[in-house]
Amino acid sequence: MKIFAIGDLHLGHAVDKPMDIFGPQWKGHTDRIAGNWRARVGAGDLVLIPGDVSWAMRFEEAEEDLQWLDRLPGRKIFIKGNHDYWWPSISRLRDRIRGTSLFALQYDAVTIGGASVGGTRLWTLPDLEMPYEDPLDVPSLQSQGAPERSHDEKIFRRELGRLKLSLDSIDPQARVRIVMTHFPPTDESGRDTALTSLLENGGADLCVFGHLHNLGLPRGRTWDFVKKGVRYVLVSCDSVDFTPYYLTEVTES
Ligand SMILES: [Fe+2]
Ligand SMILES: [Fe+2]
């Protein structure tokens, strides 16, 4: 089973949200993702999607996006990103996608074909100098400006707990132990953070994340590095050229 990852699909089949306002590289991104996906991913493979799945605001509006995703080859595991306002309760979402090729995580884990995968959204790192601005943020939120720092820290602390829950849910005997987060747990240099310590001590082999867009990375050169035994990979769709990014392969037992 090959394992791929691609985040921030920002689908919008039922909502009017042209993506090329964020740059020409986004033009026709949904069709390009589908084409690249079908060329690379087989039916028995696994694709990890670390959040920002759809622009839909209500669950019903995300229906077409979920169907589109289900039709693509492979099994898919996804988590919630900061733009997934459509996300209902996890029980309602799991009821909807039961029996499909989709699986949703919410600070827990699932083991598929020798890979155990956990995940949570995370939040902006309070101790890391990273740009707060989300270039894909909706105007109504942009106009409110950045939240108070104390508010950020409260959410961040809650997400630390959720990351711990995710790690505790991962099967320690799995061939590969993967954590998906939407927000990055570190920066491009792999700087130590509260999150990287948790990942190192929690037995994660790999952490895939998204959220960062339009970084101007050379084509095919996303962040992909190992620090203190954990491999960190940025897979927001524009960072991986709108193509599912190959991570590793595991033999199913
Ligand atoms: Fe995004
Ligand atoms: Fe995001």
Short mmCIF file of C-alpha atoms and ligand atoms in Angstrom, two decimals:
data_model
loop_
_atom_site.label_atom_id
_atom_site.label_comp_id
_atom_site.label_asym_id
_atom_site.label_seq_id
_atom_site.Cartn_x
_atom_site.Cartn_y
_atom_site.Cartn_z
CA MET A 1 0.00 0.00 0.00
CA LYS A 2 1.46 3.32 -1.08
CA ILE A 3 0.72 6.29 1.16
CA PHE A 4 0.25 9.76 -0.31
CA ALA A 5 -0.83 13.08 1.17
CA ILE A 6 -2.39 16.24 -0.19
CA GLY A 7 -4.11 18.86 1.92
CA ASP A 8 -6.11 22.02 1.43
CA LEU A 9 -8.16 20.75 -1.48
CA HIS A 10 -10.45 23.78 -0.99
CA LEU A 11 -13.20 22.14 -3.00
CA GLY A 12 -16.27 24.14 -3.87
CA HIS A 13 -18.60 22.17 -6.13
CA ALA A 14 -21.68 23.65 -4.50
CA VAL A 15 -20.38 27.11 -3.63
CA ASP A 16 -19.19 29.86 -5.91
CA LYS A 17 -15.55 30.24 -4.92
CA PRO A 18 -13.16 30.76 -7.83
CA MET A 19 -9.68 29.95 -6.57
CA ASP A 20 -7.63 31.75 -9.20
CA ILE A 21 -8.17 35.00 -7.28
CA PHE A 22 -5.39 33.59 -5.07
CA GLY A 23 -2.99 33.35 -8.01
CA PRO A 24 -2.85 31.85 -11.50
CA GLN A 25 -1.42 28.61 -10.07
CA TRP A 26 -4.88 27.86 -8.64
CA LYS A 27 -6.68 27.99 -12.00
CA GLY A 28 -8.68 24.80 -12.51
CA HIS A 29 -7.09 23.29 -9.42
CA THR A 30 -9.90 20.78 -8.74
CA ASP A 31 -9.60 19.16 -12.18
CA ARG A 32 -5.81 19.20 -11.99
CA ILE A 33 -5.86 17.46 -8.60
CA ALA A 34 -8.24 14.81 -9.96
CA GLY A 35 -6.06 14.18 -13.04
CA ASN A 36 -2.83 13.93 -11.05
CA TRP A 37 -4.56 11.77 -8.42
CA ARG A 38 -5.84 9.25 -10.97
CA ALA A 39 -2.40 9.08 -12.60
CA ARG A 40 -0.61 8.25 -9.34
CA VAL A 41 -2.92 6.63 -6.79
CA GLY A 42 -4.13 3.05 -7.05
CA ALA A 43 -7.29 1.53 -5.59
CA GLY A 44 -5.37 -0.11 -2.73
CA ASP A 45 -3.43 3.02 -1.77
CA LEU A 46 -4.03 5.49 1.03
CA VAL A 47 -4.29 9.28 0.72
CA LEU A 48 -4.08 11.58 3.74
CA ILE A 49 -5.85 14.94 3.58
CA PRO A 50 -4.88 17.24 6.45
CA GLY A 51 -7.77 19.69 6.40
CA ASP A 52 -9.36 22.56 4.45
CA VAL A 53 -11.32 20.03 2.45
CA SER A 54 -14.19 22.25 1.31
CA TRP A 55 -15.35 25.86 1.16
CA ALA A 56 -18.89 24.74 2.01
CA MET A 57 -20.47 26.49 4.95
CA ARG A 58 -23.15 23.87 5.63
CA PHE A 59 -22.90 20.09 5.65
CA GLU A 60 -25.38 19.75 2.78
CA GLU A 61 -23.19 22.01 0.63
CA ALA A 62 -20.21 19.68 1.14
CA GLU A 63 -22.10 16.67 -0.22
CA GLU A 64 -20.87 17.05 -3.80
CA ASP A 65 -17.29 17.55 -2.61
CA LEU A 66 -17.44 14.36 -0.53
CA GLN A 67 -18.83 12.45 -3.51
CA TRP A 68 -16.05 13.83 -5.74
CA LEU A 69 -13.47 12.68 -3.20
CA ASP A 70 -15.04 9.26 -2.82
CA ARG A 71 -14.89 8.66 -6.59
CA LEU A 72 -11.11 9.14 -6.68
CA PRO A 73 -8.94 6.01 -6.31
CA GLY A 74 -7.73 4.81 -2.92
CA ARG A 75 -8.84 5.11 0.66
CA LYS A 76 -8.79 8.62 2.09
CA ILE A 77 -8.41 9.87 5.65
CA PHE A 78 -9.13 13.51 6.39
CA ILE A 79 -9.23 15.95 9.28
CA LYS A 80 -10.80 19.35 9.77
CA GLY A 81 -9.01 22.53 8.75
CA ASN A 82 -9.73 26.09 9.81
CA HIS A 83 -11.94 26.62 6.73
CA ASP A 84 -14.08 23.50 7.16
CA TYR A 85 -17.12 25.32 8.54
CA TRP A 86 -19.35 22.62 7.02
CA TRP A 87 -17.97 19.98 9.41
CA PRO A 88 -20.87 18.57 11.44
CA SER A 89 -20.55 16.44 14.57
CA ILE A 90 -18.10 13.61 14.03
CA SER A 91 -20.86 11.02 14.53
CA ARG A 92 -23.03 12.64 11.85
CA LEU A 93 -20.10 12.86 9.45
CA ARG A 94 -19.10 9.25 10.05
CA ASP A 95 -22.71 8.13 9.53
CA ARG A 96 -22.68 9.89 6.15
CA ILE A 97 -19.40 8.41 4.92
CA ARG A 98 -19.77 4.91 6.35
CA GLY A 99 -19.22 2.33 3.61
CA THR A 100 -17.37 4.80 1.35
CA SER A 101 -13.64 5.16 0.75
CA LEU A 102 -13.55 8.10 3.19
CA PHE A 103 -12.65 8.18 6.87
CA ALA A 104 -12.75 11.27 9.09
CA LEU A 105 -10.52 11.72 12.13
CA GLN A 106 -11.18 14.01 15.05
CA TYR A 107 -8.29 13.77 17.52
CA ASP A 108 -8.32 10.00 17.40
CA ALA A 109 -6.72 7.47 15.06
CA VAL A 110 -7.43 4.71 12.58
CA THR A 111 -5.21 1.88 11.37
CA ILE A 112 -5.41 0.90 7.71
CA GLY A 113 -3.15 -1.65 6.06
CA GLY A 114 -0.29 -1.36 8.56
CA ALA A 115 -0.40 2.45 8.82
CA SER A 116 -1.84 3.97 11.98
CA VAL A 117 -2.93 7.56 11.44
CA GLY A 118 -4.05 10.11 14.01
CA GLY A 119 -4.80 13.77 13.68
CA THR A 120 -6.07 17.08 14.91
CA ARG A 121 -6.31 20.58 13.46
CA LEU A 122 -3.87 22.41 15.77
CA TRP A 123 -3.66 26.21 15.75
CA THR A 124 -1.20 29.03 15.22
CA LEU A 125 1.94 28.44 17.26
CA PRO A 126 2.16 31.15 19.92
CA ASP A 127 5.92 30.72 20.38
CA LEU A 128 6.87 30.72 16.76
CA GLU A 129 7.31 33.68 14.49
CA MET A 130 5.13 32.58 11.62
CA PRO A 131 2.83 34.77 9.56
CA TYR A 132 -0.65 34.79 11.02
CA GLU A 133 -2.33 35.87 7.81
CA ASP A 134 -4.05 33.11 5.98
CA PRO A 135 -4.02 34.12 2.31
CA LEU A 136 -7.18 32.11 1.75
CA ASP A 137 -9.06 33.53 4.69
CA VAL A 138 -12.59 34.67 4.09
CA PRO A 139 -13.04 38.47 3.99
CA SER A 140 -15.41 38.50 6.97
CA LEU A 141 -12.69 37.04 9.14
CA GLN A 142 -9.92 39.15 7.65
CA SER A 143 -11.77 42.28 8.58
CA GLN A 144 -11.81 41.24 12.21
CA GLY A 145 -8.03 41.14 12.31
CA ALA A 146 -5.95 38.61 14.25
CA PRO A 147 -7.52 37.25 17.41
CA GLU A 148 -6.17 38.30 20.79
CA ARG A 149 -2.99 36.48 21.68
CA SER A 150 -4.55 35.03 24.83
CA HIS A 151 -7.36 33.64 22.70
CA ASP A 152 -4.79 32.00 20.42
CA GLU A 153 -2.96 30.51 23.37
CA LYS A 154 -6.16 29.07 24.83
CA ILE A 155 -7.01 27.32 21.57
CA PHE A 156 -3.41 26.23 21.16
CA ARG A 157 -3.36 24.61 24.62
CA ARG A 158 -6.59 22.78 23.85
CA GLU A 159 -5.08 21.52 20.61
CA LEU A 160 -1.98 20.33 22.46
CA GLY A 161 -4.29 18.07 24.48
CA ARG A 162 -5.96 16.88 21.29
CA LEU A 163 -2.61 16.08 19.72
CA LYS A 164 -1.77 14.00 22.79
CA LEU A 165 -5.12 12.17 22.43
CA SER A 166 -4.34 11.50 18.77
CA LEU A 167 -0.89 10.13 19.59
CA ASP A 168 -2.30 7.95 22.36
CA SER A 169 -4.83 6.52 19.89
CA ILE A 170 -2.20 5.50 17.34
CA ASP A 171 -1.30 1.80 17.34
CA PRO A 172 2.30 1.63 18.64
CA GLN A 173 2.77 -1.70 16.83
CA ALA A 174 1.82 -0.31 13.41
CA ARG A 175 4.43 -0.40 10.66
CA VAL A 176 4.22 3.36 10.29
CA ARG A 177 2.75 5.88 12.76
CA ILE A 178 1.52 9.06 11.16
CA VAL A 179 0.05 12.25 12.59
CA MET A 180 -1.93 14.64 10.42
CA THR A 181 -2.29 18.24 11.54
CA HIS A 182 -3.75 21.13 9.60
CA PHE A 183 -1.58 23.87 11.05
CA PRO A 184 2.19 23.26 10.92
CA PRO A 185 3.77 21.98 14.16
CA THR A 186 7.09 23.66 13.33
CA ASP A 187 8.66 25.93 10.76
CA GLU A 188 10.80 25.30 7.70
CA SER A 189 13.93 24.87 9.84
CA GLY A 190 12.29 22.25 12.07
CA ARG A 191 12.47 24.52 15.10
CA ASP A 192 11.67 22.83 18.44
CA THR A 193 8.17 23.55 19.69
CA ALA A 194 5.82 22.06 22.28
CA LEU A 195 4.28 20.14 19.38
CA THR A 196 7.53 18.66 18.06
CA SER A 197 8.35 17.40 21.60
CA LEU A 198 4.96 15.70 21.80
CA LEU A 199 5.44 14.11 18.38
CA GLU A 200 8.95 12.88 19.25
CA ASN A 201 7.92 11.47 22.62
CA GLY A 202 4.63 10.10 21.31
CA GLY A 203 6.29 7.77 18.82
CA ALA A 204 5.28 9.49 15.58
CA ASP A 205 7.32 8.53 12.53
CA LEU A 206 5.78 11.10 10.25
CA CYS A 207 3.79 14.33 10.54
CA VAL A 208 1.98 15.76 7.52
CA PHE A 209 0.34 19.17 7.57
CA GLY A 210 -0.97 21.93 5.32
CA HIS A 211 -2.55 25.36 5.81
CA LEU A 212 0.42 27.36 4.46
CA HIS A 213 -0.21 28.62 0.95
CA ASN A 214 1.51 30.51 -1.81
CA LEU A 215 4.97 30.17 -0.23
CA GLY A 216 6.59 30.47 -3.64
CA LEU A 217 8.44 27.17 -3.22
CA PRO A 218 10.27 25.89 -6.31
CA ARG A 219 8.10 23.39 -8.15
CA GLY A 220 8.29 19.95 -6.52
CA ARG A 221 10.30 21.27 -3.54
CA THR A 222 8.00 21.30 -0.55
CA TRP A 223 9.18 21.05 3.08
CA ASP A 224 10.18 17.43 3.67
CA PHE A 225 12.78 16.87 6.38
CA VAL A 226 13.57 14.66 9.37
CA LYS A 227 14.19 16.18 12.79
CA LYS A 228 14.86 14.12 15.91
CA GLY A 229 13.41 10.99 14.35
CA VAL A 230 10.20 12.56 13.01
CA ARG A 231 9.69 13.31 9.32
CA TYR A 232 7.78 16.55 8.65
CA VAL A 233 6.09 17.12 5.29
CA LEU A 234 4.11 20.14 4.13
CA VAL A 235 1.41 18.97 1.70
CA SER A 236 -0.91 21.94 1.12
CA CYS A 237 -1.99 21.34 -2.47
CA ASP A 238 -0.18 24.30 -4.03
CA SER A 239 3.06 23.28 -2.23
CA VAL A 240 2.91 19.83 -3.83
CA ASP A 241 1.94 21.06 -7.28
CA PHE A 242 -1.69 19.88 -6.91
CA THR A 243 -0.46 16.27 -6.95
CA PRO A 244 -0.81 13.66 -4.17
CA TYR A 245 2.65 13.59 -2.58
CA TYR A 246 4.21 10.14 -2.19
CA LEU A 247 5.28 9.48 1.41
CA THR A 248 6.09 5.81 1.81
CA GLU A 249 4.92 2.30 1.14
CA VAL A 250 3.92 -0.35 3.68
CA THR A 251 3.22 -4.01 3.14
CA GLU A 252 -0.17 -5.00 4.44
CA SER A 253 -0.07 -7.90 6.87
FE FE B 1 -5.89 26.06 3.21
FE FE B 2 -6.00 26.47 6.57
#
